[in-house]
Short mmCIF file of C-alpha atoms and ligand atoms in Angstrom, two decimals:
data_model
loop_
_atom_site.label_atom_id
_atom_site.label_comp_id
_atom_site.label_asym_id
_atom_site.label_seq_id
_atom_site.Cartn_x
_atom_site.Cartn_y
_atom_site.Cartn_z
CA MET A 1 114.20 95.42 87.78
CA ASN A 2 116.75 98.64 87.22
CA ASP A 3 116.81 101.59 89.72
CA THR A 4 114.66 103.66 87.52
CA ALA A 5 111.83 100.96 87.37
CA SER A 6 112.23 100.14 91.00
CA LEU A 7 111.91 104.06 91.96
CA ASP A 8 108.52 104.02 89.58
CA LEU A 9 106.99 101.72 92.19
CA PHE A 10 106.31 104.45 94.51
CA SER A 11 103.74 107.08 94.18
CA PRO A 12 103.29 110.52 95.74
CA SER A 13 99.35 109.92 96.79
CA TYR A 14 97.14 107.09 97.58
CA ALA A 15 95.31 107.88 94.26
CA THR A 16 98.59 107.00 91.92
CA ALA A 17 99.63 104.23 94.31
CA ARG A 18 96.23 102.67 93.57
CA ARG A 19 96.46 102.93 90.00
CA LYS A 20 99.93 101.60 89.75
CA PHE A 21 98.81 98.73 91.81
CA LEU A 22 95.56 98.31 89.62
CA ASP A 23 97.74 98.71 86.43
CA ALA A 24 99.95 96.09 87.71
CA ALA A 25 97.70 93.45 87.73
CA ALA A 26 95.91 94.22 84.71
CA ALA A 27 99.08 93.89 82.78
CA ARG A 28 99.36 90.45 84.53
CA GLY A 29 95.75 89.71 83.49
CA LEU A 30 94.64 89.24 87.39
CA PRO A 31 91.21 90.35 88.55
CA VAL A 32 90.89 92.87 91.06
CA ASP A 33 88.52 92.55 93.98
CA SER A 34 87.55 96.17 94.99
CA ARG A 35 86.16 96.40 98.63
CA VAL A 36 85.18 100.09 98.41
CA LEU A 37 84.60 102.16 101.22
CA ASP A 38 82.08 104.99 101.14
CA LEU A 39 83.73 108.07 101.81
CA PRO A 40 85.47 110.46 99.37
CA GLY A 41 89.46 110.21 99.18
CA ALA A 42 91.74 113.45 99.74
CA GLU A 43 91.31 114.08 95.85
CA GLY A 44 87.96 112.97 95.72
CA GLU A 45 89.03 109.61 94.34
CA THR A 46 87.56 106.12 95.05
CA LEU A 47 88.44 104.74 98.08
CA ALA A 48 89.03 100.74 98.30
CA MET A 49 90.47 97.52 99.72
CA ASP A 50 92.03 96.37 96.73
CA VAL A 51 92.51 92.30 96.51
CA VAL A 52 94.34 90.81 94.08
CA LEU A 53 94.98 86.78 94.11
CA ASP A 54 98.11 85.90 92.09
CA GLY A 55 98.20 82.17 91.95
CA PRO A 56 95.44 79.44 92.06
CA ALA A 57 92.43 79.99 94.41
CA ASP A 58 92.81 76.66 95.97
CA ALA A 59 96.59 76.62 96.60
CA SER A 60 97.81 75.14 99.79
CA ARG A 61 100.55 77.80 100.25
CA MET A 62 99.78 80.95 100.50
CA LEU A 63 101.88 84.29 101.13
CA VAL A 64 99.87 86.93 102.25
CA VAL A 65 101.05 90.35 101.92
CA LEU A 66 99.38 93.59 103.59
CA SER A 67 99.86 97.35 103.10
CA GLY A 68 98.68 100.47 104.71
CA VAL A 69 97.23 98.77 107.88
CA HIS A 70 98.79 102.45 109.11
CA GLY A 71 97.41 104.46 106.14
CA VAL A 72 100.08 107.21 105.61
CA GLU A 73 102.48 104.12 105.76
CA GLY A 74 100.96 102.45 102.81
CA PHE A 75 103.13 104.65 100.35
CA CYS A 76 105.86 101.96 101.06
CA GLY A 77 103.80 98.78 101.29
CA SER A 78 101.95 99.66 98.05
CA ALA A 79 105.40 99.71 96.07
CA ILE A 80 106.38 96.88 97.25
CA GLN A 81 103.18 94.99 96.24
CA THR A 82 103.09 96.52 92.68
CA GLY A 83 106.80 95.63 92.24
CA VAL A 84 106.01 91.80 93.31
CA LEU A 85 102.90 91.80 90.71
CA ARG A 86 105.42 93.14 88.13
CA LEU A 87 108.08 90.37 88.93
CA GLY A 88 105.67 87.76 87.56
CA GLN A 89 103.86 84.88 88.98
CA PRO A 90 104.99 82.74 91.70
CA ALA A 91 107.36 80.50 90.86
CA HIS A 92 106.19 77.39 92.49
CA ALA A 93 103.18 75.38 91.76
CA ASP A 94 100.40 75.07 94.44
CA THR A 95 101.68 78.63 95.52
CA ALA A 96 99.51 81.96 95.63
CA VAL A 97 100.38 85.53 96.77
CA LEU A 98 97.39 87.36 98.01
CA HIS A 99 97.82 91.01 98.05
CA VAL A 100 95.71 93.15 100.45
CA HIS A 101 96.23 96.71 99.00
CA ALA A 102 95.57 99.74 101.38
CA ILE A 103 93.53 97.61 104.22
CA ASN A 104 93.12 101.65 105.42
CA PRO A 105 92.46 103.35 102.39
CA TYR A 106 91.13 106.59 104.16
CA GLY A 107 94.15 107.00 106.24
CA PHE A 108 96.45 106.21 103.29
CA SER A 109 94.72 109.05 101.25
CA HIS A 110 94.30 111.45 103.90
CA LEU A 111 97.42 111.17 105.19
CA ARG A 112 96.74 109.80 108.78
CA ARG A 113 97.88 106.88 110.53
CA VAL A 114 94.58 105.77 111.84
CA THR A 115 91.23 105.01 110.10
CA GLN A 116 88.09 106.99 109.61
CA GLU A 117 87.21 106.10 112.95
CA ASN A 118 90.48 107.61 114.45
CA VAL A 119 91.39 103.88 115.40
CA ASP A 120 94.67 102.37 115.34
CA LEU A 121 93.84 99.17 113.13
CA ASN A 122 96.66 97.42 114.86
CA ARG A 123 94.98 97.86 117.96
CA ASN A 124 91.32 97.10 117.02
CA PHE A 125 91.58 93.29 116.64
CA VAL A 126 90.57 92.73 120.26
CA ASP A 127 87.50 90.54 121.49
CA PHE A 128 85.12 93.41 121.97
CA GLY A 129 82.56 90.57 124.00
CA LYS A 130 84.98 90.94 126.60
CA PRO A 131 86.07 93.84 128.87
CA LEU A 132 88.70 96.19 126.67
CA PRO A 133 92.32 96.12 127.93
CA LEU A 134 93.16 98.88 130.21
CA ASN A 135 96.20 101.37 129.47
CA ALA A 136 96.56 103.55 132.68
CA GLY A 137 99.74 105.02 131.50
CA TYR A 138 98.01 106.59 128.68
CA VAL A 139 94.89 107.97 130.58
CA GLU A 140 97.87 109.72 132.70
CA ILE A 141 99.43 111.63 129.82
CA HIS A 142 96.52 111.79 127.19
CA ASP A 143 96.00 115.76 127.88
CA SER A 144 99.68 116.19 127.86
CA LEU A 145 99.92 114.56 124.53
CA LEU A 146 97.62 116.55 122.90
CA PRO A 147 97.23 119.69 124.92
CA PRO A 148 94.98 122.36 123.83
CA ALA A 149 97.83 124.55 121.65
CA TRP A 150 99.76 123.59 119.55
CA PRO A 151 103.25 123.77 119.49
CA PRO A 152 102.76 122.26 123.16
CA SER A 153 102.98 124.38 126.32
CA SER A 154 106.27 123.69 128.44
CA GLU A 155 103.94 122.60 131.20
CA ALA A 156 102.37 119.73 128.49
CA GLU A 157 106.00 118.67 128.05
CA ALA A 158 106.96 118.68 131.46
CA THR A 159 104.49 116.20 132.59
CA LEU A 160 105.55 113.69 129.61
CA ALA A 161 109.16 114.13 130.91
CA ALA A 162 108.26 113.29 134.20
CA TYR A 163 106.24 110.34 133.21
CA ARG A 164 109.76 109.22 131.05
CA ASP A 165 111.70 109.87 134.33
CA LYS A 166 109.61 107.59 136.28
CA HIS A 167 109.04 104.81 133.71
CA GLY A 168 111.84 105.12 131.31
CA GLU A 169 111.95 105.90 127.88
CA ARG A 170 110.52 102.40 126.84
CA GLY A 171 107.67 102.82 129.73
CA LEU A 172 106.84 106.02 127.89
CA GLN A 173 106.78 104.54 124.68
CA ARG A 174 104.51 101.58 126.03
CA ALA A 175 102.13 104.29 127.66
CA ILE A 176 101.76 106.00 124.41
CA GLY A 177 101.78 103.23 121.67
CA LEU A 178 100.16 99.94 123.70
CA GLY A 179 96.58 100.78 122.68
CA GLN A 180 93.75 102.36 124.45
CA HIS A 181 90.37 102.66 124.42
CA ALA A 182 89.40 105.16 126.80
CA HIS A 183 89.95 108.13 124.81
CA ALA A 184 88.18 108.06 120.98
CA ASP A 185 89.75 111.42 120.19
CA GLY A 186 93.47 109.97 121.37
CA MET A 187 96.58 108.62 119.96
CA PHE A 188 96.88 104.64 119.40
CA PHE A 189 92.75 104.48 120.07
CA GLY A 190 91.61 100.65 119.70
CA GLY A 191 88.28 101.73 119.06
CA ARG A 192 84.85 100.19 120.98
CA ALA A 193 84.17 97.95 117.78
CA PRO A 194 85.42 96.22 114.80
CA THR A 195 86.19 99.11 112.29
CA TRP A 196 85.13 98.62 108.46
CA SER A 197 88.95 97.79 107.90
CA ASN A 198 88.58 94.97 110.38
CA ARG A 199 85.30 93.61 109.27
CA THR A 200 86.45 94.01 105.49
CA PHE A 201 89.90 92.21 106.01
CA ARG A 202 88.53 89.37 108.08
CA ALA A 203 85.93 89.00 104.94
CA VAL A 204 88.85 88.78 102.44
CA LEU A 205 90.40 86.17 104.59
CA ARG A 206 87.57 84.24 104.73
CA GLN A 207 87.17 84.32 100.73
CA TYR A 208 90.45 83.59 99.84
CA ALA A 209 92.30 82.20 102.58
CA THR A 210 90.41 79.18 104.12
CA ARG A 211 91.95 76.62 102.07
CA ALA A 212 95.44 77.01 102.26
CA ARG A 213 97.40 75.09 104.80
CA GLU A 214 100.23 77.18 105.46
CA ILE A 215 99.80 80.73 105.41
CA ALA A 216 103.27 83.12 105.44
CA SER A 217 102.16 86.92 106.15
CA ILE A 218 104.55 90.23 105.68
CA ASP A 219 102.72 93.14 107.05
CA ILE A 220 104.56 96.20 105.90
CA HIS A 221 104.86 99.24 108.35
CA THR A 222 107.34 101.96 108.49
CA GLY A 223 108.35 104.75 110.92
CA LEU A 224 110.46 102.61 113.64
CA GLY A 225 114.39 102.12 113.68
CA PRO A 226 117.27 103.01 111.14
CA TYR A 227 116.76 104.94 108.02
CA GLY A 228 115.93 102.31 105.21
CA VAL A 229 116.47 99.51 107.38
CA GLY A 230 113.59 96.90 107.37
CA GLU A 231 113.63 95.37 110.74
CA ARG A 232 111.66 91.80 110.65
CA ILE A 233 109.60 91.41 113.76
CA PHE A 234 108.27 88.07 114.30
CA ALA A 235 104.65 88.40 113.91
CA SER A 236 103.10 84.69 114.56
CA PHE A 237 101.29 83.78 117.82
CA ASP A 238 102.65 80.25 117.60
CA ASN A 239 106.25 80.33 119.06
CA GLY A 240 106.61 76.93 117.58
CA VAL A 241 107.11 77.94 114.10
CA LEU A 242 109.93 80.62 115.13
CA PRO A 243 112.44 78.20 113.78
CA ARG A 244 110.96 77.84 110.54
CA ALA A 245 110.67 81.81 110.15
CA GLN A 246 114.21 82.15 110.96
CA GLN A 247 114.96 79.61 108.38
CA TRP A 248 113.13 81.67 105.71
CA TRP A 249 114.07 85.42 106.73
CA GLY A 250 117.25 85.07 109.01
CA GLU A 251 117.44 87.07 112.17
CA LEU A 252 114.06 88.00 113.60
CA THR A 253 113.04 90.43 116.45
CA ASP A 254 110.37 89.92 118.99
CA VAL A 255 108.61 92.67 120.49
CA HIS A 256 107.73 90.23 123.91
CA ALA A 257 111.61 89.73 124.14
CA GLY A 258 112.00 93.25 123.91
CA SER A 259 114.50 92.71 120.92
CA SER A 260 112.38 95.04 118.61
CA THR A 261 112.44 98.57 117.98
CA SER A 262 108.48 97.84 118.54
CA ILE A 263 106.46 97.17 121.42
CA PRO A 264 103.81 94.51 122.59
CA MET A 265 100.44 95.96 121.00
CA THR A 266 96.70 94.94 121.93
CA GLY A 267 94.66 93.84 119.04
CA PRO A 268 97.12 93.21 116.30
CA ILE A 269 95.99 92.83 112.59
CA GLN A 270 97.45 89.06 112.81
CA THR A 271 94.60 87.95 114.87
CA ALA A 272 92.44 87.87 112.04
CA LEU A 273 94.55 85.19 110.31
CA PHE A 274 94.36 82.97 113.36
CA GLU A 275 90.76 83.42 113.83
CA GLU A 276 89.67 83.41 110.37
CA CYS A 277 91.88 80.85 108.92
CA PRO A 278 92.04 78.44 112.01
CA GLN A 279 92.84 75.50 109.17
CA ALA A 280 96.34 77.06 108.54
CA VAL A 281 99.88 77.02 110.11
CA HIS A 282 100.37 81.01 109.96
CA ILE A 283 104.04 81.73 109.97
CA GLY A 284 104.24 85.77 109.90
CA ILE A 285 106.46 88.86 110.06
CA CYS A 286 105.64 92.73 110.04
CA LEU A 287 108.32 94.39 108.13
CA GLU A 288 109.17 97.88 109.70
CA TYR A 289 111.26 99.89 107.72
CA GLY A 290 113.11 102.96 109.67
CA THR A 291 112.13 106.63 108.17
CA HIS A 292 113.46 109.00 110.58
CA PRO A 293 114.36 109.14 114.15
CA ASN A 294 111.92 108.88 116.91
CA GLU A 295 112.35 112.60 118.08
CA ARG A 296 111.22 113.30 114.61
CA VAL A 297 108.36 110.87 113.84
CA MET A 298 106.69 111.17 117.29
CA PRO A 299 106.24 115.13 117.25
CA ALA A 300 104.71 114.63 113.72
CA LEU A 301 102.14 111.94 114.70
CA ARG A 302 101.38 113.83 117.82
CA ALA A 303 100.79 117.10 115.70
CA GLU A 304 98.23 115.44 113.31
CA HIS A 305 96.53 113.82 116.24
CA TRP A 306 96.22 117.31 117.92
CA MET A 307 94.94 118.49 114.88
CA HIS A 308 92.33 116.13 114.49
CA ARG A 309 91.55 116.51 118.20
CA HIS A 310 91.34 120.33 118.46
CA GLY A 311 91.63 121.69 114.86
CA ALA A 312 94.36 123.70 113.41
CA ASP A 313 94.79 127.49 113.82
CA ASP A 314 94.73 127.82 110.15
CA GLY A 315 95.02 126.41 106.72
CA VAL A 316 98.82 126.90 106.39
CA GLN A 317 99.27 125.03 109.89
CA ALA A 318 97.13 122.21 108.83
CA LEU A 319 99.00 121.68 105.50
CA ASN A 320 102.57 121.93 107.30
CA ILE A 321 101.07 119.26 109.75
CA LYS A 322 100.08 116.88 107.01
CA GLN A 323 103.10 117.22 105.26
CA ALA A 324 105.27 116.80 108.16
CA LEU A 325 103.34 113.35 108.73
CA LYS A 326 103.59 112.06 105.22
CA ASP A 327 107.40 112.87 105.32
CA ALA A 328 107.75 111.28 108.74
CA PHE A 329 106.42 107.89 107.55
CA TYR A 330 107.67 108.13 103.65
CA PRO A 331 110.73 109.73 102.98
CA ASP A 332 110.64 110.88 99.21
CA ALA A 333 114.32 109.81 98.73
CA GLU A 334 115.96 107.43 96.10
CA ASP A 335 118.25 105.76 98.65
CA TRP A 336 115.48 105.32 100.68
CA LYS A 337 113.27 103.61 98.09
CA GLN A 338 115.65 101.61 96.69
CA ALA A 339 116.53 100.09 99.90
CA ILE A 340 112.73 99.55 100.70
CA TRP A 341 112.21 97.70 97.56
CA HIS A 342 115.19 95.69 97.61
CA GLN A 343 114.36 94.30 101.09
CA GLY A 344 110.71 93.94 100.31
CA ARG A 345 111.22 92.01 97.30
CA GLN A 346 113.98 89.57 99.01
CA ALA A 347 111.38 89.18 101.92
CA CYS A 348 108.57 88.04 99.91
CA LEU A 349 110.45 85.74 97.84
CA GLN A 350 111.89 84.20 100.74
CA ALA A 351 108.71 83.40 101.75
CA ILE A 352 107.55 82.21 98.61
CA ASP A 353 110.58 79.95 98.90
CA GLY A 354 109.96 78.81 102.42
CA LEU A 355 106.68 77.62 102.05
CA GLN A 356 108.06 74.95 99.77
CA LEU A 357 110.24 73.82 102.59
CA GLY A 358 107.31 72.57 104.44
CA ARG A 359 106.06 70.68 101.44
CA GLN A 360 109.00 68.23 100.96
CA SER A 361 108.92 67.43 105.35
CA GLN A 362 105.48 66.64 104.83
CA GLY A 363 106.16 64.13 101.88
ZN1 ZN B 401 102.69 100.46 111.47
#
């Protein structure tokens, strides 16, 4: 794929991104299973989690590619999925790729990181039958993160600075981002029940992924780390598969070892792979692409959550806040897009090849 073709994978809106993905599936003659969400998109378009299985339904090896878990981050993952579909069918027998496009279609279309329930989907896969995890740090800073007025007052910023002085930059990042269930109008809210996206993704896995013996997964995100660099974050719960994951993808970071720009979180979406596909070995990563420095990304995210909580002062402010959020998670620049596609394609092909290695050792 040349540079022009790779740039064409990217889209300015959810509606266009979805059309390109559906067109790529149609060009390959692959059926699309659309799980429609009964809410209008930002342009009045249909919202759906679209599922395409590329390969045999009974394949024992499966790569699951996820886009748009964090809505607005879907511009990146959608482009990679469309590009992988355009590459053609997987080169190995008994191997399938399951594309789950726009897992959080509402956030993708409406330029939110969270779902229609204001839920961070990657904090929503907890056991709601048990007491929900507590995040005392978040409780302390909630009203300073999302104060009554925007831009925030110096008092609000001073409270956050004091928290940073006491707990360190990492401690502040953890308090904000770990996940919390106490403030439904807050940031990184994990919800109080499984969201539509959670329930629908689980149903997709039950339908398509319960026959595979080995499942690789690549969950595509943006917003952390150096511009255009795809950090490969180990995302299996089974540390025993780490050597194999490293063999496939090279050096990996680990949120629990502190080697990642990301942090541990409650209720990540990979939980569903373990719970719904217990028959399979799961080897997964999050592919986390850097966009802009955290000093730009976090204020954009705060502002958008502030607007959700308190309402914008006027239409101009609302538009500016939405555009800043989109820019923070999706740099509209050719060098960034080419770097994204190059690394995304490579990670997917490495996983497809890697899945064949286990086959040999099993004879
Ligand atoms: Zn993300």
